[in-house]
Each structure stands twice: as structure tokens, then as C-alpha cells.
């Protein structure tokens, strides 16, 4: 017997305990435990539902709900997890920063299906490095989902931060500091909306980014719930396409799915400038993080040696970030924060 997944159901099943009792009695440890007892403890019998007649001397078989395919299971799990977290923690609406990228688009789309478009608020916060295409896609996404969309440009705020820091930063070239400033400005604006209106802020980082620390503390990591923190980047693309196929239309604009991933925090930036290609990276992440394969085993299994070395170094170094990430839905056998925690301060990483 099997109940449907990711939905409430009552399943009443006739169980024949003879086989289980036989296995237990043949278990040496259980036999010794029974022999050590001076008297048998009382057992309460609870009858569920009405007794049913057996058919031809056999128990009435239970219903077996069909298993849905993996991508649909993933969608159902994410939407149920979000819906339960929002309602059971006293929220009614959520807010998500949409950049025109695929991660935030997927989070917004899942939130709309789980909660209804009227409970989802999209916020676009273009910077001097945001392209016209991503700005247009952020607006098109909200329109496709039927959710409202605010646009809060951060150019002036970013300029004021640069002015405030100009003297102390004098003589130093722009670097990750200026990129992270933009992400943190966005985090501040989103948290302000969350505080003012009581909206739950959803973080949009995926498992690939969280694994290697490709995220900004107090920036894009800000939020009360990280919906896709256990979804690898390659699965983000697959899920986005699945949502479109299921809807029979471009729920998520095709241009968002087809565009090369970019944080757009500097001119002409691409994720692959800082990371190995996601298909190769995700293979190493799954083997190292979830299967506990060592560096030596990965090197001997035919993985790209450069990808292995880069990925492992980033994973081990990013533990302090993961400790500060919001909670999220667990999908895979080993989720960060729940199943995999390593010491932040250690002597085995350089």
C-alpha cells in the first residue's frame, strides 16, 4: 500500500504481522531480549476503522498510489514545504527579489503556484550593471505569474555608499567589495519591505552556489526561508523547463532559461568567470558532499582534476557562510545545515 506523496490522505491497510514476527524471532538480538524479560509487557490494541472481511482467506489489498516522476516530486515537495512554512509560521505573503535570472524566477514561480499570485510580491532592483534584457525579463516574469512587481533602482544608493567609502578606499582598485555592496543594498531593501508589510523574504540561492560560497552574506543570502537551497543549479534549469511544460506556456520566459548565468555585479560578468561550468561542478558536488567521496577517490574516478581541486577548496572554505544561511526544504539525502556540518575552524584545509 502507498498513499499519495506530498498531500494529506488517510490510508487504512490490513497488515499480516506473521512474516515480521517470524523475522524478529529469528534475530539473535531480539531473542535474547525476549528471554531476559520476566514477563511480557502489555500491548494496547487500537482498531482503526471497521473490520473488513478477507477475500479468499487473504487480506484486502491496500491502494497503491502511483509514483510521480522525479521532477514532479521535486516540485511538489518544494511547494508543500513553502506553503506549510509560510502558513504555520504566521505569514500570509512573501517577497522575492527578481533579477531576471533563473534562480529568482524559479523561486517566484514556485511561490506563485504554492500560495497564489495575490500573495507573491516581486521586487526588481537594477544596478548600473543590470542589462536592459534582465530588467525586461524581471517585469515579464511578474506579468506571466500574475504577481505584482516593484522596481527599486539602487544606482543612487550605490553611489552614496561609494562616496562614503571613497576616502578610506583611496588608492585601492574596485574588487569583490563593490560587488558585494550591491547585493547587500538589495538585501537591506528587501528586509525593509519584509519588516514594513510583514512579508516573508525568500532567499533565492541554490545548492551549487551554497556549496562553494558563491553568495553574499547579508546580501542575496538574506531572508527567512531559502526555498531552493537543496536544489543544484542543473536541476534549477530542469525544474524551470518542467514548470513551463506543465503550464503549457512560458510561465518562466525562455530568455531567462537560455541566458548564461550572471550575477551582474560588474561589467560583462558570467558565473563561469568564477566557477567551473555547472554540469561539471554539480557532478563533483554530488560526489563530494552527498556521497562522501574523497579527493583521491574523485581524482581516480575520472573527474576533471582542476574542477575537483577548485570545488573542494571552495566547499571547505564556505562552511561559515552555510552556517548563517536561512532554513529551507530538504530534498536530497544530505542537506546542508541538517545532514552535513563540518568544523569551521580546522587544520585539514589550507
Short mmCIF file of C-alpha atoms in Angstrom, two decimals:
data_model
loop_
_atom_site.label_atom_id
_atom_site.label_comp_id
_atom_site.label_asym_id
_atom_site.label_seq_id
_atom_site.Cartn_x
_atom_site.Cartn_y
_atom_site.Cartn_z
CA UNK A 1 0.00 0.00 0.00
CA UNK A 2 1.13 3.54 -0.65
CA UNK A 3 -0.53 6.90 -0.02
CA UNK A 4 -0.12 9.81 -2.44
CA UNK A 5 3.01 11.88 -1.91
CA UNK A 6 3.05 15.48 -0.66
CA UNK A 7 -0.66 15.68 0.14
CA UNK A 8 -2.86 14.76 3.09
CA UNK A 9 -4.54 11.38 2.86
CA UNK A 10 -5.98 8.66 5.13
CA UNK A 11 -4.79 5.17 4.21
CA UNK A 12 -6.36 2.20 6.05
CA UNK A 13 -4.46 -1.04 5.46
CA UNK A 14 -4.82 -4.66 6.65
CA UNK A 15 -1.40 -5.90 7.75
CA UNK A 16 -0.42 -9.54 8.25
CA UNK A 17 2.24 -9.45 11.00
CA UNK A 18 3.27 -13.12 10.77
CA UNK A 19 6.23 -12.59 8.47
CA UNK A 20 7.55 -9.68 10.52
CA UNK A 21 7.15 -11.59 13.80
CA UNK A 22 8.99 -14.55 12.29
CA UNK A 23 11.95 -12.40 11.23
CA UNK A 24 12.13 -10.80 14.64
CA UNK A 25 12.10 -14.15 16.44
CA UNK A 26 14.95 -15.39 14.24
CA UNK A 27 17.01 -12.29 15.12
CA UNK A 28 19.52 -13.33 17.82
CA UNK A 29 19.44 -9.92 19.50
CA UNK A 30 15.65 -9.89 19.75
CA UNK A 31 15.54 -13.47 21.05
CA UNK A 32 17.99 -12.57 23.81
CA UNK A 33 15.91 -9.51 24.70
CA UNK A 34 12.71 -11.59 24.95
CA UNK A 35 14.42 -14.21 27.12
CA UNK A 36 15.69 -11.55 29.53
CA UNK A 37 12.16 -10.32 30.23
CA UNK A 38 10.45 -11.86 33.22
CA UNK A 39 7.00 -11.00 31.94
CA UNK A 40 5.55 -9.78 28.67
CA UNK A 41 4.67 -6.07 28.79
CA UNK A 42 1.05 -5.21 28.00
CA UNK A 43 0.31 -4.11 24.45
CA UNK A 44 -2.56 -1.77 23.60
CA UNK A 45 -4.60 -2.70 20.54
CA UNK A 46 -6.15 0.17 18.64
CA UNK A 47 -8.71 -0.63 15.96
CA UNK A 48 -8.67 1.80 13.03
CA UNK A 49 -11.88 1.90 11.03
CA UNK A 50 -14.25 -1.03 10.61
CA UNK A 51 -13.03 -4.59 10.41
CA UNK A 52 -13.05 -5.89 6.86
CA UNK A 53 -13.71 -9.39 5.61
CA UNK A 54 -10.80 -11.17 3.99
CA UNK A 55 -11.16 -12.28 0.38
CA UNK A 56 -10.46 -15.99 -0.23
CA UNK A 57 -8.56 -16.16 3.04
CA UNK A 58 -6.33 -13.22 2.12
CA UNK A 59 -6.28 -9.70 3.49
CA UNK A 60 -7.94 -6.99 1.46
CA UNK A 61 -5.14 -5.29 -0.50
CA UNK A 62 -4.47 -1.62 0.15
CA UNK A 63 -4.48 1.06 -2.51
CA UNK A 64 -1.16 1.85 -4.16
CA UNK A 65 -0.82 5.45 -5.28
CA UNK A 66 1.35 5.81 -8.41
CA UNK A 67 4.82 7.29 -8.04
CA UNK A 68 5.25 10.55 -9.92
CA UNK A 69 8.41 11.24 -11.88
CA UNK A 70 11.38 12.87 -10.07
CA UNK A 71 10.99 16.45 -11.34
CA UNK A 72 7.31 16.49 -10.40
CA UNK A 73 8.17 15.08 -6.97
CA UNK A 74 10.69 17.88 -6.55
CA UNK A 75 8.10 20.49 -7.50
CA UNK A 76 5.50 19.06 -5.15
CA UNK A 77 7.97 18.87 -2.26
CA UNK A 78 9.15 22.46 -2.71
CA UNK A 79 5.64 23.85 -2.97
CA UNK A 80 4.37 21.87 0.03
CA UNK A 81 7.41 22.86 2.09
CA UNK A 82 6.95 26.53 1.29
CA UNK A 83 3.18 26.52 1.80
CA UNK A 84 3.49 24.82 5.18
CA UNK A 85 6.36 27.04 6.37
CA UNK A 86 4.52 30.22 5.41
CA UNK A 87 1.15 29.28 6.91
CA UNK A 88 2.42 27.52 10.04
CA UNK A 89 4.70 30.41 10.96
CA UNK A 90 2.00 33.03 10.75
CA UNK A 91 2.78 34.64 7.40
CA UNK A 92 0.32 35.39 4.64
CA UNK A 93 2.51 36.81 1.86
CA UNK A 94 6.07 36.54 0.59
CA UNK A 95 8.52 38.86 -1.15
CA UNK A 96 11.28 37.81 -3.52
CA UNK A 97 13.94 39.81 -5.31
CA UNK A 98 13.79 39.04 -9.05
CA UNK A 99 16.90 39.81 -11.04
CA UNK A 100 15.88 38.47 -14.42
CA UNK A 101 17.95 35.36 -13.60
CA UNK A 102 16.75 31.78 -13.44
CA UNK A 103 17.09 31.17 -9.67
CA UNK A 104 14.83 34.01 -8.60
CA UNK A 105 12.46 33.23 -11.48
CA UNK A 106 12.08 29.63 -10.32
CA UNK A 107 11.52 30.68 -6.69
CA UNK A 108 8.87 33.23 -7.73
CA UNK A 109 7.13 30.69 -9.97
CA UNK A 110 7.05 28.00 -7.27
CA UNK A 111 5.81 30.54 -4.71
CA UNK A 112 3.01 31.62 -7.04
CA UNK A 113 1.84 28.03 -7.51
CA UNK A 114 2.11 27.27 -3.80
CA UNK A 115 0.49 30.42 -2.40
CA UNK A 116 -1.36 32.13 -5.24
CA UNK A 117 -0.17 35.14 -7.23
CA UNK A 118 -2.01 37.58 -4.95
CA UNK A 119 0.31 36.56 -2.08
CA UNK A 120 3.58 37.00 -4.01
CA UNK A 121 5.47 40.29 -4.37
CA UNK A 122 8.34 40.52 -6.85
CA UNK A 123 10.96 43.27 -6.47
CA UNK A 124 13.39 44.26 -9.22
CA UNK A 125 16.42 46.26 -8.05
CA UNK A 126 18.53 47.14 -11.08
CA UNK A 127 22.07 48.45 -10.62
CA UNK A 128 24.42 50.22 -13.05
CA UNK A 129 25.45 46.74 -14.28
CA UNK A 130 21.95 45.38 -14.87
CA UNK A 131 21.24 44.84 -18.55
CA UNK A 132 18.12 46.05 -20.30
CA UNK A 133 17.34 42.40 -21.06
CA UNK A 134 17.30 41.25 -17.43
CA UNK A 135 15.25 44.28 -16.36
CA UNK A 136 12.73 43.49 -19.06
CA UNK A 137 12.68 39.78 -18.13
CA UNK A 138 12.08 40.53 -14.45
CA UNK A 139 8.99 42.53 -15.38
CA UNK A 140 7.86 39.91 -17.92
CA UNK A 141 8.19 37.18 -15.29
CA UNK A 142 5.95 39.00 -12.82
CA UNK A 143 3.37 39.64 -15.53
CA UNK A 144 3.45 35.97 -16.58
CA UNK A 145 2.94 34.85 -12.98
CA UNK A 146 0.25 37.44 -12.30
CA UNK A 147 2.20 38.80 -9.33
CA UNK A 148 2.79 42.48 -8.59
CA UNK A 149 6.27 43.85 -9.29
CA UNK A 150 8.06 46.79 -7.70
CA UNK A 151 11.13 48.32 -9.31
CA UNK A 152 13.57 49.96 -6.88
CA UNK A 153 16.74 51.05 -8.71
CA UNK A 154 19.82 51.04 -6.49
CA UNK A 155 22.07 53.34 -8.57
CA UNK A 156 21.75 56.34 -6.25
CA UNK A 157 22.14 54.25 -3.09
CA UNK A 158 25.22 52.53 -4.52
CA UNK A 159 26.75 55.90 -5.46
CA UNK A 160 26.21 57.18 -1.91
CA UNK A 161 27.95 54.09 -0.49
CA UNK A 162 30.88 54.65 -2.87
CA UNK A 163 31.10 58.30 -1.81
CA UNK A 164 31.02 57.40 1.88
CA UNK A 165 33.86 54.90 1.41
CA UNK A 166 35.88 56.86 -1.18
CA UNK A 167 38.38 58.33 1.26
CA UNK A 168 39.11 55.15 3.18
CA UNK A 169 39.26 53.10 -0.07
CA UNK A 170 41.52 55.64 -1.84
CA UNK A 171 44.30 54.00 -3.86
CA UNK A 172 42.62 50.59 -3.99
CA UNK A 173 41.12 49.12 -7.14
CA UNK A 174 37.46 48.03 -7.16
CA UNK A 175 37.05 44.34 -6.34
CA UNK A 176 34.56 41.95 -4.71
CA UNK A 177 33.87 44.62 -2.09
CA UNK A 178 31.99 46.80 -4.54
CA UNK A 179 30.16 43.79 -5.98
CA UNK A 180 29.02 42.69 -2.54
CA UNK A 181 27.87 46.23 -1.72
CA UNK A 182 25.24 45.95 -4.43
CA UNK A 183 23.98 42.60 -3.15
CA UNK A 184 23.81 43.96 0.41
CA UNK A 185 21.91 47.06 -0.66
CA UNK A 186 19.33 44.77 -2.21
CA UNK A 187 19.19 42.72 0.97
CA UNK A 188 18.53 45.84 3.04
CA UNK A 189 15.69 46.96 0.74
CA UNK A 190 14.05 43.54 0.72
CA UNK A 191 14.26 43.25 4.51
CA UNK A 192 12.76 46.74 4.84
CA UNK A 193 9.76 45.60 2.79
CA UNK A 194 9.56 42.44 4.89
CA UNK A 195 9.56 44.45 8.13
CA UNK A 196 7.10 47.08 6.94
CA UNK A 197 4.48 44.78 5.43
CA UNK A 198 5.05 41.50 7.26
CA UNK A 199 6.09 39.67 4.09
CA UNK A 200 8.38 36.64 4.43
CA UNK A 201 11.53 37.20 2.39
CA UNK A 202 12.59 34.22 0.29
CA UNK A 203 16.30 33.79 -0.43
CA UNK A 204 16.98 32.52 -3.93
CA UNK A 205 20.37 30.77 -3.69
CA UNK A 206 20.70 27.20 -4.97
CA UNK A 207 22.76 24.29 -3.62
CA UNK A 208 25.58 24.72 -6.12
CA UNK A 209 26.14 28.33 -5.01
CA UNK A 210 25.76 27.48 -1.33
CA UNK A 211 28.24 24.62 -1.69
CA UNK A 212 31.06 26.79 -2.99
CA UNK A 213 30.17 30.04 -1.22
CA UNK A 214 29.13 31.87 -4.39
CA UNK A 215 26.77 34.06 -2.40
CA UNK A 216 26.93 37.28 -0.35
CA UNK A 217 26.35 37.23 3.39
CA UNK A 218 23.69 39.81 4.34
CA UNK A 219 23.02 40.23 0.62
CA UNK A 220 21.40 37.57 -1.55
CA UNK A 221 21.63 35.19 1.44
CA UNK A 222 19.31 37.45 3.45
CA UNK A 223 15.84 36.07 4.11
CA UNK A 224 13.63 33.96 6.30
CA UNK A 225 13.41 30.88 4.07
CA UNK A 226 15.73 29.55 1.35
CA UNK A 227 13.40 27.58 -0.88
CA UNK A 228 15.89 26.02 -3.33
CA UNK A 229 18.93 25.68 -1.06
CA UNK A 230 18.92 21.89 -1.70
CA UNK A 231 18.47 22.15 -5.49
CA UNK A 232 21.59 22.02 -7.68
CA UNK A 233 21.90 24.57 -10.48
CA UNK A 234 21.48 21.93 -13.20
CA UNK A 235 18.21 20.90 -11.54
CA UNK A 236 17.13 24.55 -11.39
CA UNK A 237 17.21 24.62 -15.19
CA UNK A 238 15.38 21.28 -15.43
CA UNK A 239 12.70 22.41 -12.97
CA UNK A 240 12.14 25.69 -14.80
CA UNK A 241 11.57 23.82 -18.07
CA UNK A 242 9.29 21.36 -16.25
CA UNK A 243 7.12 24.18 -14.90
CA UNK A 244 6.76 25.60 -18.41
CA UNK A 245 5.88 22.20 -19.90
CA UNK A 246 3.36 21.57 -17.13
CA UNK A 247 1.76 25.01 -17.64
CA UNK A 248 1.72 24.61 -21.42
CA UNK A 249 3.20 28.08 -21.81
CA UNK A 250 6.22 30.20 -20.89
CA UNK A 251 5.46 30.62 -17.22
CA UNK A 252 9.15 31.49 -16.94
CA UNK A 253 10.26 33.40 -20.07
CA UNK A 254 12.50 31.31 -22.33
CA UNK A 255 15.07 34.12 -22.43
CA UNK A 256 15.65 33.67 -18.68
CA UNK A 257 16.26 29.93 -19.09
CA UNK A 258 18.51 30.34 -22.12
CA UNK A 259 20.68 33.20 -20.83
CA UNK A 260 24.13 32.35 -19.45
CA UNK A 261 24.02 32.72 -15.62
CA UNK A 262 25.39 36.02 -14.31
CA UNK A 263 25.26 37.90 -11.02
CA UNK A 264 25.52 41.21 -12.98
CA UNK A 265 27.63 42.87 -10.29
CA UNK A 266 30.30 44.06 -12.70
CA UNK A 267 30.55 44.66 -16.43
CA UNK A 268 30.27 41.56 -18.67
CA UNK A 269 30.23 39.21 -15.68
CA UNK A 270 29.39 35.50 -16.02
CA UNK A 271 29.20 32.83 -13.31
CA UNK A 272 31.77 30.75 -15.22
CA UNK A 273 34.31 33.54 -14.70
CA UNK A 274 34.44 32.45 -11.03
CA UNK A 275 33.16 28.86 -11.14
CA UNK A 276 33.66 25.72 -13.22
CA UNK A 277 30.80 25.01 -15.67
CA UNK A 278 27.74 23.94 -13.64
CA UNK A 279 27.31 20.48 -15.25
CA UNK A 280 30.87 19.54 -14.25
CA UNK A 281 30.69 21.31 -10.90
CA UNK A 282 27.42 19.65 -9.86
CA UNK A 283 28.83 16.18 -10.57
CA UNK A 284 31.75 16.86 -8.23
CA UNK A 285 29.49 18.45 -5.60
CA UNK A 286 27.18 15.46 -5.51
CA UNK A 287 30.08 13.02 -5.18
CA UNK A 288 31.97 15.02 -2.54
CA UNK A 289 29.09 16.42 -0.49
CA UNK A 290 26.47 13.67 -0.66
CA UNK A 291 28.47 10.51 -1.34
CA UNK A 292 31.45 11.49 0.86
CA UNK A 293 33.97 10.70 -1.85
CA UNK A 294 37.49 11.84 -1.01
CA UNK A 295 39.75 13.99 -3.18
CA UNK A 296 41.78 10.90 -4.05
CA UNK A 297 38.70 8.89 -4.99
CA UNK A 298 37.34 11.68 -7.15
CA UNK A 299 40.68 12.08 -8.92
CA UNK A 300 40.74 8.35 -9.63
CA UNK A 301 37.14 8.26 -10.86
CA UNK A 302 37.83 10.30 -13.96
CA UNK A 303 36.60 13.70 -12.75
CA UNK A 304 38.33 16.79 -14.11
CA UNK A 305 41.23 17.30 -11.69
CA UNK A 306 41.08 21.09 -11.90
CA UNK A 307 37.35 21.11 -11.14
CA UNK A 308 37.88 18.74 -8.20
CA UNK A 309 40.61 20.86 -6.63
CA UNK A 310 38.75 24.14 -7.11
CA UNK A 311 35.44 22.76 -5.89
CA UNK A 312 36.79 21.07 -2.75
CA UNK A 313 38.74 24.17 -1.73
CA UNK A 314 35.65 26.37 -2.12
CA UNK A 315 33.33 23.91 -0.36
CA UNK A 316 35.55 23.58 2.70
CA UNK A 317 36.17 27.32 2.89
CA UNK A 318 32.45 28.24 2.68
CA UNK A 319 31.23 26.39 5.78
CA UNK A 320 30.99 29.65 7.77
CA UNK A 321 28.58 31.05 5.19
CA UNK A 322 26.38 27.99 5.21
CA UNK A 323 26.01 28.20 9.00
CA UNK A 324 24.38 31.61 8.51
CA UNK A 325 22.01 30.61 5.71
CA UNK A 326 18.22 30.55 6.27
CA UNK A 327 16.44 27.20 6.64
CA UNK A 328 14.93 25.59 3.59
CA UNK A 329 13.37 22.46 2.12
CA UNK A 330 15.40 19.23 2.35
CA UNK A 331 15.19 17.27 -0.92
CA UNK A 332 18.32 15.19 -1.14
CA UNK A 333 19.93 12.59 1.16
CA UNK A 334 22.42 15.10 2.57
CA UNK A 335 21.29 18.70 3.00
CA UNK A 336 23.49 21.49 4.36
CA UNK A 337 22.74 22.57 7.91
CA UNK A 338 20.90 19.36 8.71
CA UNK A 339 22.95 16.42 7.49
CA UNK A 340 26.35 17.87 6.64
CA UNK A 341 28.18 20.11 9.09
CA UNK A 342 31.96 20.38 9.31
CA UNK A 343 34.05 22.42 11.75
CA UNK A 344 34.56 25.97 10.53
CA UNK A 345 37.97 26.19 12.20
CA UNK A 346 40.11 23.15 11.36
CA UNK A 347 43.64 22.07 10.48
CA UNK A 348 42.95 19.92 7.44
CA UNK A 349 42.19 22.68 4.92
CA UNK A 350 44.66 25.26 3.73
#
